[in-house]
């Protein structure tokens, strides 16, 4: 069992970093609040006689002081960054549970099948710097155009990463060599309504959704809102609004993918008496099938092309993350651990993206969910009952123990 008081107090203390006036957390990746949360985690790790290190991509790894570097790693954790006005559990829950798991293992003799390591991946949300899964992607391969990434205030990633202890010029050193990863376990809140509706305390994730993101800039003609006749206008905001409706139709009406969203929409110059000259918006499509995603992507591009003359469009692919299936052996270990705690488990899909789907390129992954009240997440209203948080953390600890001891073989 985990140390309940310590676990809940770590979770509550972490929620102070980036706490916002809405009762949630705004702790975007590589922000000051994120740096502070990471420092807090390092300090707690030291107090628990664990060793914290940061790789070039800003991923924070916590390991045993007497770590055996020759053993394959059993990695567990999630991310510390949040969306703007997000909740206190998305990501942070899995990281705190991972720290607690490691703290409980540290008492043992170390004759493990794997080296246990906890992780807080950098900038999973990509709420700033526009690159979701930044840290986990850096772990499995090269990051393209990292030099170009800036946050909404114009701060280059180079500087933000340095402040986190990373190094943009050494990103290739963050890639794990083949065979180093024995497995990755991510414990996370569900962020949807399935578990609560079913009245089941634990979810076993069998597949994680695929997700493609585009940033689209439409340029029309900025002009005077009083003097320009309606037929002479090239209004970028109107074009963007039409595009937004077409994107919604791709999933809601045409059913080409599971969900389609325009989540960000910036208007320039965003002034009452000026016809908008340019807009930048993000389009996100998600589905469990790569073929369907490819088809939906074609529909996005066709909708852009249909905007017609007078509007220039530039489409940047921000990310393509394929759907993945979790590993049978890790899933069996999770199921067995849940049974050991007498907890029922529901096998389910994840509609949210997770670092686990990226890490899957480097080794087997498994995921555990706990219920989200009313299915709400990416919101200050995000909540999970403490008893469910504790149950999930206990199951993570037991799963890790089983795998380390080779009890599942
Ligand atoms: C991850 O937070 C996602 O947007 O699914
Ligand atoms: Mn999230
Ligand atoms: Mn998350």
mmCIF file of N, CA and C in Angstrom, residues 2-15 17 27 37 40-41 44-45 48 50 62 76-80 88-104 118-120 187 389-390 392-393 396-397:
data_model
loop_
_atom_site.group_PDB
_atom_site.id
_atom_site.type_symbol
_atom_site.label_atom_id
_atom_site.label_comp_id
_atom_site.label_asym_id
_atom_site.label_seq_id
_atom_site.Cartn_x
_atom_site.Cartn_y
_atom_site.Cartn_z
ATOM 1 N N UNK A 2 0.368 2.270 -0.649
ATOM 2 C CA UNK A 2 1.108 3.523 -0.636
ATOM 3 C C UNK A 2 0.879 4.250 0.693
ATOM 4 N N UNK A 3 1.726 5.255 0.951
ATOM 5 C CA UNK A 3 1.552 6.080 2.148
ATOM 6 C C UNK A 3 0.476 7.125 1.823
ATOM 7 N N UNK A 4 -0.715 6.904 2.355
ATOM 8 C CA UNK A 4 -1.859 7.707 1.929
ATOM 9 C C UNK A 4 -1.706 9.192 2.222
ATOM 10 N N UNK A 5 -1.249 9.473 3.433
ATOM 11 C CA UNK A 5 -1.130 10.896 3.812
ATOM 12 C C UNK A 5 -0.103 11.606 2.957
ATOM 13 N N UNK A 6 1.028 10.941 2.766
ATOM 14 C CA UNK A 6 2.099 11.560 1.983
ATOM 15 C C UNK A 6 1.640 11.778 0.538
ATOM 16 N N UNK A 7 0.983 10.749 -0.020
ATOM 17 C CA UNK A 7 0.527 10.830 -1.405
ATOM 18 C C UNK A 7 -0.450 11.997 -1.594
ATOM 19 N N UNK A 8 -1.454 12.081 -0.712
ATOM 20 C CA UNK A 8 -2.464 13.141 -0.861
ATOM 21 C C UNK A 8 -1.858 14.516 -0.584
ATOM 22 N N UNK A 9 -0.893 14.574 0.330
ATOM 23 C CA UNK A 9 -0.322 15.899 0.597
ATOM 24 C C UNK A 9 0.591 16.321 -0.551
ATOM 25 N N UNK A 10 1.312 15.398 -1.173
ATOM 26 C CA UNK A 10 2.104 15.758 -2.365
ATOM 27 C C UNK A 10 1.196 16.287 -3.469
ATOM 28 N N UNK A 11 0.069 15.615 -3.644
ATOM 29 C CA UNK A 11 -0.862 16.021 -4.711
ATOM 30 C C UNK A 11 -1.411 17.425 -4.435
ATOM 31 N N UNK A 12 -1.766 17.667 -3.178
ATOM 32 C CA UNK A 12 -2.319 18.984 -2.815
ATOM 33 C C UNK A 12 -1.244 20.061 -2.946
ATOM 34 N N UNK A 13 -0.024 19.745 -2.531
ATOM 35 C CA UNK A 13 1.047 20.753 -2.608
ATOM 36 C C UNK A 13 1.388 21.085 -4.055
ATOM 37 N N UNK A 14 1.388 20.072 -4.882
ATOM 38 C CA UNK A 14 1.706 20.293 -6.296
ATOM 39 C C UNK A 14 0.669 21.209 -6.956
ATOM 40 N N UNK A 15 -0.571 21.112 -6.507
ATOM 41 C CA UNK A 15 -1.652 21.916 -7.101
ATOM 42 C C UNK A 15 -1.467 23.403 -6.844
ATOM 43 N N UNK A 17 1.254 25.024 -7.519
ATOM 44 C CA UNK A 17 2.089 25.607 -8.568
ATOM 45 C C UNK A 17 1.235 25.860 -9.808
ATOM 46 N N UNK A 27 -0.541 25.626 -15.641
ATOM 47 C CA UNK A 27 0.885 25.307 -15.471
ATOM 48 C C UNK A 27 1.394 24.776 -16.808
ATOM 49 N N UNK A 37 7.111 23.619 -10.089
ATOM 50 C CA UNK A 37 6.567 22.285 -9.773
ATOM 51 C C UNK A 37 7.662 21.227 -9.911
ATOM 52 N N UNK A 40 9.967 21.412 -7.015
ATOM 53 C CA UNK A 40 9.308 20.795 -5.852
ATOM 54 C C UNK A 40 9.470 19.267 -5.903
ATOM 55 N N UNK A 41 9.241 18.715 -7.080
ATOM 56 C CA UNK A 41 9.329 17.260 -7.211
ATOM 57 C C UNK A 41 10.761 16.773 -6.948
ATOM 58 N N UNK A 44 11.321 16.879 -3.197
ATOM 59 C CA UNK A 44 10.646 15.744 -2.517
ATOM 60 C C UNK A 44 11.403 14.444 -2.787
ATOM 61 N N UNK A 45 11.910 14.305 -3.993
ATOM 62 C CA UNK A 45 12.647 13.079 -4.335
ATOM 63 C C UNK A 45 13.878 12.955 -3.448
ATOM 64 N N UNK A 48 13.170 11.835 -0.124
ATOM 65 C CA UNK A 48 12.847 10.399 -0.083
ATOM 66 C C UNK A 48 14.075 9.544 -0.434
ATOM 67 N N UNK A 50 15.868 9.661 -3.082
ATOM 68 C CA UNK A 50 15.861 9.254 -4.484
ATOM 69 C C UNK A 50 16.667 10.269 -5.280
ATOM 70 N N UNK A 62 13.241 10.178 -12.018
ATOM 71 C CA UNK A 62 13.563 9.948 -10.610
ATOM 72 C C UNK A 62 13.887 8.469 -10.444
ATOM 73 N N UNK A 76 7.559 4.502 -15.078
ATOM 74 C CA UNK A 76 6.158 4.787 -14.756
ATOM 75 C C UNK A 76 6.046 6.264 -14.417
ATOM 76 N N UNK A 77 4.936 6.871 -14.806
ATOM 77 C CA UNK A 77 4.752 8.295 -14.557
ATOM 78 C C UNK A 77 3.819 8.900 -15.574
ATOM 79 N N UNK A 78 3.907 10.231 -15.711
ATOM 80 C CA UNK A 78 3.018 10.946 -16.628
ATOM 81 C C UNK A 78 3.641 12.338 -16.832
ATOM 82 N N UNK A 79 2.859 13.395 -16.760
ATOM 83 C CA UNK A 79 3.400 14.739 -17.009
ATOM 84 C C UNK A 79 2.963 15.694 -15.907
ATOM 85 N N UNK A 80 3.726 16.789 -15.757
ATOM 86 C CA UNK A 80 3.407 17.780 -14.716
ATOM 87 C C UNK A 80 2.736 19.022 -15.294
ATOM 88 N N UNK A 88 -6.143 19.858 -11.468
ATOM 89 C CA UNK A 88 -4.915 19.569 -10.715
ATOM 90 C C UNK A 88 -4.478 18.108 -10.840
ATOM 91 N N UNK A 89 -5.267 17.314 -11.569
ATOM 92 C CA UNK A 89 -4.979 15.878 -11.606
ATOM 93 C C UNK A 89 -4.417 15.372 -12.928
ATOM 94 N N UNK A 90 -4.807 15.993 -14.023
ATOM 95 C CA UNK A 90 -4.374 15.543 -15.351
ATOM 96 C C UNK A 90 -2.847 15.545 -15.401
ATOM 97 N N UNK A 91 -2.262 14.385 -15.413
ATOM 98 C CA UNK A 91 -0.807 14.267 -15.455
ATOM 99 C C UNK A 91 -0.189 14.208 -14.071
ATOM 100 N N UNK A 92 -0.450 15.239 -13.258
ATOM 101 C CA UNK A 92 0.183 15.326 -11.933
ATOM 102 C C UNK A 92 -0.138 14.090 -11.088
ATOM 103 N N UNK A 93 -1.360 13.591 -11.221
ATOM 104 C CA UNK A 93 -1.753 12.407 -10.453
ATOM 105 C C UNK A 93 -0.793 11.241 -10.725
ATOM 106 N N UNK A 94 -0.544 10.987 -11.999
ATOM 107 C CA UNK A 94 0.326 9.862 -12.359
ATOM 108 C C UNK A 94 1.759 10.066 -11.902
ATOM 109 N N UNK A 95 2.196 11.324 -11.885
ATOM 110 C CA UNK A 95 3.573 11.608 -11.464
ATOM 111 C C UNK A 95 3.711 11.412 -9.951
ATOM 112 N N UNK A 96 2.751 11.932 -9.202
ATOM 113 C CA UNK A 96 2.816 11.791 -7.739
ATOM 114 C C UNK A 96 2.716 10.311 -7.348
ATOM 115 N N UNK A 97 1.855 9.575 -8.035
ATOM 116 C CA UNK A 97 1.736 8.134 -7.750
ATOM 117 C C UNK A 97 3.031 7.404 -8.104
ATOM 118 N N UNK A 98 3.694 7.870 -9.152
ATOM 119 C CA UNK A 98 4.960 7.237 -9.550
ATOM 120 C C UNK A 98 6.038 7.493 -8.496
ATOM 121 N N UNK A 99 6.091 8.724 -7.996
ATOM 122 C CA UNK A 99 7.065 9.041 -6.943
ATOM 123 C C UNK A 99 6.796 8.186 -5.706
ATOM 124 N N UNK A 100 5.532 8.077 -5.358
ATOM 125 C CA UNK A 100 5.146 7.297 -4.177
ATOM 126 C C UNK A 100 5.495 5.820 -4.379
ATOM 127 N N UNK A 101 5.271 5.325 -5.580
ATOM 128 C CA UNK A 101 5.600 3.933 -5.891
ATOM 129 C C UNK A 101 7.096 3.691 -5.688
ATOM 130 N N UNK A 102 7.872 4.592 -6.246
ATOM 131 C CA UNK A 102 9.323 4.440 -6.127
ATOM 132 C C UNK A 102 9.763 4.514 -4.671
ATOM 133 N N UNK A 103 9.138 5.417 -3.926
ATOM 134 C CA UNK A 103 9.506 5.566 -2.510
ATOM 135 C C UNK A 103 9.245 4.271 -1.756
ATOM 136 N N UNK A 104 8.180 3.575 -2.117
ATOM 137 C CA UNK A 104 7.869 2.310 -1.426
ATOM 138 C C UNK A 104 8.822 1.206 -1.863
ATOM 139 N N UNK A 118 10.820 6.592 -12.146
ATOM 140 C CA UNK A 118 9.610 7.417 -12.301
ATOM 141 C C UNK A 118 9.918 8.567 -13.250
ATOM 142 N N UNK A 119 8.896 9.028 -13.963
ATOM 143 C CA UNK A 119 9.142 10.097 -14.938
ATOM 144 C C UNK A 119 8.032 11.146 -14.907
ATOM 145 N N UNK A 120 8.451 12.412 -15.099
ATOM 146 C CA UNK A 120 7.507 13.487 -15.421
ATOM 147 C C UNK A 120 7.923 13.989 -16.798
ATOM 148 N N UNK A 187 -0.442 5.881 -15.084
ATOM 149 C CA UNK A 187 -1.685 5.961 -14.315
ATOM 150 C C UNK A 187 -2.240 7.364 -14.536
ATOM 151 N N UNK A 389 -8.416 7.812 -6.256
ATOM 152 C CA UNK A 389 -7.011 8.179 -6.487
ATOM 153 C C UNK A 389 -6.095 7.200 -5.755
ATOM 154 N N UNK A 390 -6.461 6.894 -4.519
ATOM 155 C CA UNK A 390 -5.634 5.994 -3.704
ATOM 156 C C UNK A 390 -5.656 4.575 -4.264
ATOM 157 N N UNK A 392 -6.093 3.666 -7.376
ATOM 158 C CA UNK A 392 -5.274 3.627 -8.593
ATOM 159 C C UNK A 392 -3.795 3.586 -8.254
ATOM 160 N N UNK A 393 -3.392 4.389 -7.271
ATOM 161 C CA UNK A 393 -1.974 4.426 -6.892
ATOM 162 C C UNK A 393 -1.542 3.092 -6.285
ATOM 163 N N UNK A 396 -1.044 0.746 -9.127
ATOM 164 C CA UNK A 396 0.214 1.007 -9.831
ATOM 165 C C UNK A 396 1.375 0.381 -9.061
ATOM 166 N N UNK A 397 1.411 0.622 -7.750
ATOM 167 C CA UNK A 397 2.499 0.077 -6.929
ATOM 168 C C UNK A 397 2.545 -1.450 -7.030
#
